[in-house]
Amino acid sequence: MSVTEIRPGIRYVGVNDRTTTRFEALWSLPNGVSYNAYLVIGERIALIDTVEEGFGSRLEHNIRCQIGDRKIDYLIVNHMEPDHSSSITALRRLYPDIRIVGNARTLEMVRGFYGIDAGTIEVKEGDTLDLGGKILSFHLIPMVHWPETMVTWCAQDKTLFTGDAFGTFGALDGGITDSQTDPDRYWDEMRRYYAAIVGKYGGPVQKALAKVRALAPETLCTTHGPVWQREIPRVLDLYDRMSRYEGEPGAVIAYGSMYGNTEQLAERIARELAEAGVRQIVVHNLSAADPSVVLRDVFRYNTMIVGGPTYNGGLFPPVAQLLEMIASRCVPQRNFAAFGSFSWAGAAVRCLEEYARRLKWEAVCDPVEMKQGFSEEQCDPCRELARRIAERIGR
Ligand code: FEO
């Protein structure tokens, strides 16, 4: 059986993008990304989702390799974000009789993005489409992570086409299912994808998980990254924990520093945490770090220690930007401690404490605040902060 045959009659026709440097023009792609699309082949044929339009000719090639000159009867649109939908217009030129299947919100977007309002089939929760030999049903999972998102279920094959849900950054280097490739390459990229793209929508993800678990799928065909089979329990568990914003024991020290003085506080706190027995510590200089990597770690660990210098009577901009990104993802709870510095009038620590109140994060201890340069005077406050944090981590 070819690696592209996910199940009998279910074929992978997606593509890899190793050229785009920023997903959504925001998030780095050091390992590329895949845009996954699938054919479900019965007496009639359905294509589930398309690919980013720059890769439309590769999609066409992949389809022809699987079905030759047979026509595609239906395009199922699980998700309308253009990385999956922007080949719709070209696909319609290739297959003029294709019927576009989506829910009411999907079809409104198909009109809005592509000016298509004929040849469509509107479906509602639980509706079915009989391909002859395979029956598909449709289940809405709104706000995972757009309002129109739905999943498509093929009961005969216990296969669920999930849209972005359970997706990862990272191209597919040959293998497609988690048995054909090394899944360990994708766990961090799944966390990073979730934190960057889906992280705001924990509540809707929890509702979607309930629907997915009720179906008891044996194959999860996402729109990005590997097809999940063997690793489904781990995938569902990871999504469950991320969507409950549950951090595992560990500390993220995220700081900004203009001339290295605040950085010395960060380094000292990290060392004191290690002295106190904390083993999971990640330190990010926010002027240099990849924001999606920092967000990944914010979602992963239960403690945030954030610091920065005072800048224009406020907080150093890279630190404020991180906290805004966290606030927009509604991360509801983390152990928190602040540190900061100023040259003549302090504001950074006050701003950090205001962010913590806004986020409803509990400050575990008093902040460490430093005037001008780093000296041995700061060592005791850093040690005390680390001691209090170490006591809290893991509780
Ligand atoms: Fe992969 Fe939300 O698009």
Short mmCIF file of C-alpha atoms and ligand atoms in Angstrom, two decimals:
data_model
loop_
_atom_site.label_atom_id
_atom_site.label_comp_id
_atom_site.label_asym_id
_atom_site.label_seq_id
_atom_site.Cartn_x
_atom_site.Cartn_y
_atom_site.Cartn_z
CA MET A 1 0.00 0.00 0.00
CA SER A 2 1.36 3.42 -0.95
CA VAL A 3 2.10 5.91 1.83
CA THR A 4 -0.52 8.19 0.27
CA GLU A 5 -3.26 5.59 0.85
CA ILE A 6 -4.31 6.48 4.39
CA ARG A 7 -7.16 3.95 4.41
CA PRO A 8 -8.67 1.99 1.53
CA GLY A 9 -10.24 4.68 -0.64
CA ILE A 10 -8.80 7.59 1.34
CA ARG A 11 -5.80 9.20 -0.35
CA TYR A 12 -3.47 12.02 0.66
CA VAL A 13 -3.09 14.73 -2.00
CA GLY A 14 -1.62 17.56 0.08
CA VAL A 15 1.60 19.52 -0.48
CA ASN A 16 4.61 20.81 1.43
CA ASP A 17 5.55 24.48 1.64
CA ARG A 18 9.25 24.89 2.42
CA THR A 19 9.45 28.43 1.01
CA THR A 20 7.05 30.62 2.98
CA THR A 21 8.93 32.09 5.92
CA ARG A 22 5.97 33.40 7.95
CA PHE A 23 2.68 31.55 8.37
CA GLU A 24 -0.19 34.07 8.44
CA ALA A 25 2.64 36.54 7.70
CA LEU A 26 3.44 36.25 11.43
CA TRP A 27 4.77 32.92 12.61
CA SER A 28 8.14 31.48 11.64
CA LEU A 29 8.38 28.25 9.66
CA PRO A 30 11.87 26.85 10.27
CA ASN A 31 10.67 23.38 9.31
CA GLY A 32 8.15 24.41 6.66
CA VAL A 33 4.48 23.49 6.79
CA SER A 34 2.19 21.09 4.95
CA TYR A 35 -1.22 21.92 3.53
CA ASN A 36 -3.08 18.62 3.68
CA ALA A 37 -5.93 17.65 1.39
CA TYR A 38 -7.57 14.24 0.98
CA LEU A 39 -9.62 12.36 -1.56
CA VAL A 40 -12.41 10.07 -0.37
CA ILE A 41 -13.20 7.68 -3.20
CA GLY A 42 -16.50 5.87 -3.49
CA GLU A 43 -18.72 5.59 -6.54
CA ARG A 44 -18.43 9.35 -6.34
CA ILE A 45 -15.34 11.25 -5.22
CA ALA A 46 -14.97 13.99 -2.62
CA LEU A 47 -11.95 16.21 -2.08
CA ILE A 48 -11.63 17.41 1.49
CA ASP A 49 -10.08 20.88 1.63
CA THR A 50 -7.59 22.33 -0.86
CA VAL A 51 -4.18 23.96 -0.47
CA GLU A 52 -2.65 27.45 -0.58
CA GLU A 53 -3.15 28.72 -4.11
CA GLY A 54 0.56 28.95 -4.95
CA PHE A 55 0.62 25.15 -4.71
CA GLY A 56 -2.56 24.58 -6.71
CA SER A 57 -0.78 22.95 -9.66
CA ARG A 58 0.88 20.45 -7.30
CA LEU A 59 -2.52 19.66 -5.81
CA GLU A 60 -3.84 19.03 -9.32
CA HIS A 61 -0.86 16.79 -10.08
CA ASN A 62 -1.40 14.82 -6.86
CA ILE A 63 -5.10 14.39 -7.64
CA ARG A 64 -4.38 13.18 -11.18
CA CYS A 65 -1.82 10.69 -9.82
CA GLN A 66 -4.56 9.19 -7.65
CA ILE A 67 -7.64 9.26 -9.86
CA GLY A 68 -6.43 10.07 -13.38
CA ASP A 69 -9.15 11.68 -15.42
CA ARG A 70 -12.03 10.72 -13.14
CA LYS A 71 -13.93 13.79 -12.04
CA ILE A 72 -14.29 15.05 -8.49
CA ASP A 73 -17.94 15.35 -7.51
CA TYR A 74 -17.68 17.26 -4.24
CA LEU A 75 -15.33 19.64 -2.49
CA ILE A 76 -15.87 19.50 1.26
CA VAL A 77 -14.72 22.74 2.87
CA ASN A 78 -13.98 22.12 6.52
CA HIS A 79 -12.18 25.44 6.98
CA MET A 80 -12.12 28.61 4.93
CA GLU A 81 -8.79 30.17 5.93
CA PRO A 82 -7.05 30.77 2.59
CA ASP A 83 -4.18 28.36 3.27
CA HIS A 84 -6.84 25.71 2.61
CA SER A 85 -9.42 27.46 0.47
CA SER A 86 -7.51 29.67 -1.94
CA SER A 87 -7.32 26.95 -4.62
CA ILE A 88 -11.11 26.72 -4.81
CA THR A 89 -11.37 29.00 -7.84
CA ALA A 90 -8.71 27.08 -9.79
CA LEU A 91 -10.24 23.75 -8.77
CA ARG A 92 -13.61 24.88 -10.07
CA ARG A 93 -12.05 25.65 -13.43
CA LEU A 94 -10.63 22.11 -13.55
CA TYR A 95 -13.84 20.47 -12.37
CA PRO A 96 -16.70 22.79 -13.46
CA ASP A 97 -19.40 20.46 -12.11
CA ILE A 98 -17.89 20.10 -8.66
CA ARG A 99 -20.33 20.88 -5.82
CA ILE A 100 -18.94 22.84 -2.91
CA VAL A 101 -20.13 21.47 0.43
CA GLY A 102 -20.11 23.63 3.55
CA ASN A 103 -22.25 24.97 6.35
CA ALA A 104 -24.07 28.32 6.11
CA ARG A 105 -21.13 30.29 7.46
CA THR A 106 -18.74 28.49 5.11
CA LEU A 107 -20.83 29.28 2.06
CA GLU A 108 -21.13 32.91 3.09
CA MET A 109 -17.32 33.02 3.16
CA VAL A 110 -17.05 31.19 -0.18
CA ARG A 111 -19.15 34.01 -1.64
CA GLY A 112 -17.17 36.70 0.15
CA PHE A 113 -13.70 35.43 -0.67
CA TYR A 114 -14.23 33.94 -4.12
CA GLY A 115 -17.53 35.28 -5.46
CA ILE A 116 -18.96 31.76 -5.79
CA ASP A 117 -22.64 31.35 -4.95
CA ALA A 118 -23.80 28.56 -7.27
CA GLY A 119 -23.09 24.86 -7.27
CA THR A 120 -23.01 24.68 -3.50
CA ILE A 121 -24.59 22.34 -0.97
CA GLU A 122 -25.35 23.63 2.50
CA VAL A 123 -25.03 21.15 5.35
CA LYS A 124 -26.00 21.29 9.00
CA GLU A 125 -24.83 19.41 12.07
CA GLY A 126 -25.10 15.66 11.47
CA ASP A 127 -26.07 15.87 7.79
CA THR A 128 -24.70 13.09 5.58
CA LEU A 129 -23.41 12.80 2.04
CA ASP A 130 -23.48 9.37 0.39
CA LEU A 131 -20.57 8.82 -2.00
CA GLY A 132 -21.66 5.27 -2.82
CA GLY A 133 -19.66 2.93 -0.63
CA LYS A 134 -18.63 5.69 1.76
CA ILE A 135 -20.92 7.97 3.72
CA LEU A 136 -19.61 11.26 5.10
CA SER A 137 -21.22 13.21 7.94
CA PHE A 138 -20.55 16.77 9.05
CA HIS A 139 -20.08 18.10 12.57
CA LEU A 140 -19.59 21.75 13.47
CA ILE A 141 -16.72 22.81 15.71
CA PRO A 142 -17.07 26.62 15.61
CA MET A 143 -14.10 28.75 16.63
CA VAL A 144 -11.50 26.03 16.22
CA HIS A 145 -10.35 28.46 15.15
CA TRP A 146 -12.74 30.29 12.76
CA PRO A 147 -16.54 30.43 13.14
CA GLU A 148 -17.29 28.16 10.17
CA THR A 149 -14.94 25.32 11.10
CA MET A 150 -16.35 21.80 10.91
CA VAL A 151 -15.06 18.24 10.78
CA THR A 152 -16.05 15.50 8.35
CA TRP A 153 -16.52 11.93 9.55
CA CYS A 154 -16.27 8.75 7.53
CA ALA A 155 -17.81 6.13 9.81
CA GLN A 156 -16.86 3.10 7.68
CA ASP A 157 -13.19 3.94 8.07
CA LYS A 158 -13.44 5.54 11.53
CA THR A 159 -11.61 8.46 9.96
CA LEU A 160 -12.14 12.08 10.95
CA PHE A 161 -11.05 14.99 8.77
CA THR A 162 -10.36 17.64 11.36
CA GLY A 163 -9.33 20.85 9.63
CA ASP A 164 -6.67 22.68 11.64
CA ALA A 165 -7.49 20.77 14.83
CA PHE A 166 -4.57 18.52 15.85
CA GLY A 167 -2.35 20.19 13.24
CA THR A 168 1.32 21.01 13.53
CA PHE A 169 3.89 23.18 11.88
CA GLY A 170 6.56 21.26 10.00
CA ALA A 171 6.51 19.83 6.47
CA LEU A 172 6.05 16.09 5.89
CA ASP A 173 9.46 14.68 5.08
CA GLY A 174 8.28 11.64 3.16
CA GLY A 175 5.98 9.80 5.53
CA ILE A 176 2.43 11.00 6.07
CA THR A 177 0.99 9.00 8.97
CA ASP A 178 2.54 8.85 12.43
CA SER A 179 3.58 5.27 11.69
CA GLN A 180 5.43 6.32 8.53
CA THR A 181 7.43 9.11 10.18
CA ASP A 182 8.97 9.92 13.57
CA PRO A 183 6.18 11.64 15.52
CA ASP A 184 8.63 12.98 18.10
CA ARG A 185 9.66 15.59 15.52
CA TYR A 186 6.20 17.13 15.72
CA TRP A 187 5.22 17.48 19.39
CA ASP A 188 6.95 20.83 19.93
CA GLU A 189 5.62 22.02 16.57
CA MET A 190 2.11 21.00 17.64
CA ARG A 191 2.45 23.05 20.82
CA ARG A 192 3.84 26.02 18.87
CA TYR A 193 1.05 25.79 16.29
CA TYR A 194 -1.60 25.54 18.98
CA ALA A 195 -0.21 28.45 21.02
CA ALA A 196 0.15 30.73 17.99
CA ILE A 197 -3.00 29.88 16.04
CA VAL A 198 -5.61 28.22 18.24
CA GLY A 199 -4.56 29.30 21.74
CA LYS A 200 -7.31 31.88 22.30
CA TYR A 201 -10.08 29.32 21.83
CA GLY A 202 -9.69 26.89 24.72
CA GLY A 203 -13.44 26.67 25.43
CA PRO A 204 -14.41 25.84 21.82
CA VAL A 205 -11.56 23.30 21.66
CA GLN A 206 -12.93 21.57 24.75
CA LYS A 207 -16.36 21.31 23.08
CA ALA A 208 -14.75 19.98 19.91
CA LEU A 209 -12.80 17.40 21.90
CA ALA A 210 -16.04 16.08 23.38
CA LYS A 211 -17.44 15.58 19.88
CA VAL A 212 -14.26 13.95 18.65
CA ARG A 213 -14.03 11.54 21.59
CA ALA A 214 -17.67 10.53 21.10
CA LEU A 215 -16.84 9.42 17.54
CA ALA A 216 -13.86 7.32 18.74
CA PRO A 217 -11.80 7.91 15.58
CA GLU A 218 -8.95 5.61 14.59
CA THR A 219 -7.51 8.09 12.07
CA LEU A 220 -7.30 11.88 12.39
CA CYS A 221 -6.61 13.63 9.09
CA THR A 222 -5.58 17.19 9.91
CA THR A 223 -4.81 20.00 7.49
CA HIS A 224 -1.22 20.44 8.77
CA GLY A 225 1.34 17.86 9.79
CA PRO A 226 1.09 14.10 10.16
CA VAL A 227 -2.06 12.01 9.94
CA TRP A 228 -2.58 10.65 13.45
CA GLN A 229 -3.35 6.99 14.07
CA ARG A 230 -1.07 5.29 16.57
CA GLU A 231 -0.57 8.50 18.58
CA ILE A 232 -4.24 9.56 18.85
CA PRO A 233 -4.39 9.15 22.67
CA ARG A 234 -1.33 11.41 23.08
CA VAL A 235 -2.68 13.95 20.59
CA LEU A 236 -6.05 14.19 22.35
CA ASP A 237 -4.38 14.41 25.75
CA LEU A 238 -2.07 17.20 24.59
CA TYR A 239 -4.98 19.14 23.12
CA ASP A 240 -6.99 18.63 26.28
CA ARG A 241 -4.24 20.00 28.49
CA MET A 242 -3.43 22.93 26.19
CA SER A 243 -7.09 23.92 25.84
CA ARG A 244 -7.51 23.83 29.63
CA TYR A 245 -4.38 26.04 29.80
CA GLU A 246 -2.87 23.47 32.15
CA GLY A 247 0.85 24.08 32.55
CA GLU A 248 3.25 21.38 33.59
CA PRO A 249 5.76 22.14 36.35
CA GLY A 250 8.39 24.49 35.00
CA ALA A 251 9.36 28.15 34.66
CA VAL A 252 9.59 30.46 31.70
CA ILE A 253 11.85 33.44 32.34
CA ALA A 254 11.01 36.00 29.66
CA TYR A 255 12.88 39.27 29.72
CA GLY A 256 13.93 42.29 27.77
CA SER A 257 17.21 44.07 28.36
CA MET A 258 18.70 47.11 26.61
CA TYR A 259 22.27 46.98 27.88
CA GLY A 260 22.45 43.68 29.77
CA ASN A 261 21.65 44.80 33.32
CA THR A 262 18.12 43.34 33.43
CA GLU A 263 19.54 40.31 31.65
CA GLN A 264 21.85 39.74 34.60
CA LEU A 265 18.79 39.64 36.87
CA ALA A 266 17.26 37.03 34.57
CA GLU A 267 20.42 34.94 34.60
CA ARG A 268 20.69 35.16 38.37
CA ILE A 269 17.07 34.14 38.88
CA ALA A 270 17.54 31.21 36.51
CA ARG A 271 20.62 30.05 38.40
CA GLU A 272 18.90 30.40 41.77
CA LEU A 273 15.92 28.42 40.49
CA ALA A 274 18.28 25.65 39.48
CA GLU A 275 19.94 25.84 42.90
CA ALA A 276 16.46 25.43 44.40
CA GLY A 277 15.96 22.22 42.44
CA VAL A 278 13.82 23.38 39.51
CA ARG A 279 14.85 21.43 36.42
CA GLN A 280 12.45 22.73 33.78
CA ILE A 281 13.60 26.32 33.16
CA VAL A 282 13.56 28.11 29.83
CA VAL A 283 14.99 31.60 29.41
CA HIS A 284 13.97 33.84 26.52
CA ASN A 285 15.49 37.21 25.59
CA LEU A 286 12.43 38.81 24.03
CA SER A 287 14.48 41.07 21.74
CA ALA A 288 15.86 37.98 20.02
CA ALA A 289 13.40 35.15 20.67
CA ASP A 290 10.86 33.83 18.19
CA PRO A 291 7.47 34.91 19.64
CA SER A 292 5.83 31.62 18.67
CA VAL A 293 8.49 29.68 20.58
CA VAL A 294 7.93 31.84 23.66
CA LEU A 295 4.16 31.36 23.38
CA ARG A 296 4.71 27.63 23.03
CA ASP A 297 6.53 27.61 26.35
CA VAL A 298 3.94 29.87 27.99
CA PHE A 299 1.35 27.23 27.15
CA ARG A 300 3.63 24.42 28.25
CA TYR A 301 4.75 25.54 31.73
CA ASN A 302 2.88 26.68 34.82
CA THR A 303 5.11 29.58 35.88
CA MET A 304 6.02 32.90 34.24
CA ILE A 305 8.82 35.11 35.53
CA VAL A 306 8.80 38.28 33.45
CA GLY A 307 11.21 41.17 33.51
CA GLY A 308 12.25 44.25 31.65
CA PRO A 309 13.62 47.75 31.90
CA THR A 310 11.62 50.95 32.10
CA TYR A 311 11.31 52.58 28.71
CA ASN A 312 9.69 55.97 28.00
CA GLY A 313 7.94 55.85 31.38
CA GLY A 314 6.51 52.40 30.68
CA LEU A 315 7.55 48.84 29.94
CA PHE A 316 10.23 47.91 27.39
CA PRO A 317 8.22 47.27 24.19
CA PRO A 318 9.21 43.62 23.48
CA VAL A 319 8.06 42.66 26.98
CA ALA A 320 4.78 44.52 26.61
CA GLN A 321 4.24 42.86 23.22
CA LEU A 322 4.63 39.39 24.71
CA LEU A 323 2.19 40.17 27.51
CA GLU A 324 -0.33 41.51 24.98
CA MET A 325 -0.02 38.29 22.97
CA ILE A 326 -0.61 36.27 26.13
CA ALA A 327 -3.57 38.47 27.13
CA SER A 328 -5.16 38.05 23.69
CA ARG A 329 -4.96 34.27 24.18
CA CYS A 330 -6.74 34.54 27.55
CA VAL A 331 -4.25 32.31 29.40
CA PRO A 332 -6.13 32.26 32.70
CA GLN A 333 -3.65 31.13 35.29
CA ARG A 334 0.09 31.01 35.85
CA ASN A 335 2.35 31.41 38.86
CA PHE A 336 3.87 34.82 38.31
CA ALA A 337 6.82 36.89 39.46
CA ALA A 338 8.18 40.16 38.10
CA PHE A 339 11.55 41.80 37.91
CA GLY A 340 12.65 45.01 36.33
CA SER A 341 14.94 47.99 36.26
CA PHE A 342 15.08 51.72 35.77
CA SER A 343 17.68 54.40 35.42
CA TRP A 344 15.98 57.37 37.08
CA ALA A 345 12.24 56.68 37.53
CA GLY A 346 10.78 53.18 37.80
CA ALA A 347 7.75 52.05 35.80
CA ALA A 348 8.51 48.57 34.42
CA VAL A 349 7.69 46.60 37.57
CA ARG A 350 4.46 48.55 38.10
CA CYS A 351 3.45 47.83 34.50
CA LEU A 352 4.25 44.13 34.92
CA GLU A 353 2.09 43.96 38.02
CA GLU A 354 -0.74 45.69 36.15
CA TYR A 355 -0.51 43.07 33.38
CA ALA A 356 -0.61 40.30 35.99
CA ARG A 357 -3.77 41.75 37.54
CA ARG A 358 -5.35 42.04 34.09
CA LEU A 359 -4.50 38.41 33.35
CA LYS A 360 -5.65 37.37 36.85
CA TRP A 361 -2.29 35.76 37.46
CA GLU A 362 -1.24 35.41 41.06
CA ALA A 363 2.03 37.11 42.03
CA VAL A 364 3.87 34.52 44.08
CA CYS A 365 6.21 37.02 45.74
CA ASP A 366 7.40 40.61 45.75
CA PRO A 367 9.08 41.76 42.55
CA VAL A 368 12.80 42.38 42.23
CA GLU A 369 13.40 45.96 41.18
CA MET A 370 16.82 47.33 40.38
CA LYS A 371 18.03 50.92 39.93
CA GLN A 372 20.71 51.27 37.25
CA GLY A 373 23.41 48.59 37.17
CA PHE A 374 23.48 45.00 38.41
CA SER A 375 25.46 44.37 41.57
CA GLU A 376 25.73 41.80 44.35
CA GLU A 377 22.91 43.69 46.11
CA GLN A 378 20.44 42.02 43.79
CA CYS A 379 21.53 38.49 44.62
CA ASP A 380 19.52 38.08 47.83
CA PRO A 381 16.23 39.35 46.30
CA CYS A 382 16.76 37.09 43.27
CA ARG A 383 17.42 34.12 45.54
CA GLU A 384 14.29 34.87 47.57
CA LEU A 385 12.18 35.17 44.40
CA ALA A 386 13.55 31.87 43.13
CA ARG A 387 12.98 30.17 46.47
CA ARG A 388 9.32 31.25 46.56
CA ILE A 389 8.77 30.22 42.95
CA ALA A 390 10.47 26.85 43.47
CA GLU A 391 8.15 26.19 46.41
CA ARG A 392 5.13 26.90 44.23
CA ILE A 393 6.13 25.01 41.08
CA GLY A 394 4.70 21.55 41.05
CA ARG A 395 2.02 22.19 43.65
FE1 FEO B 1 -4.54 26.17 8.39
FE2 FEO B 1 -6.73 28.14 10.04
O1 FEO B 1 -5.78 27.54 8.54
#
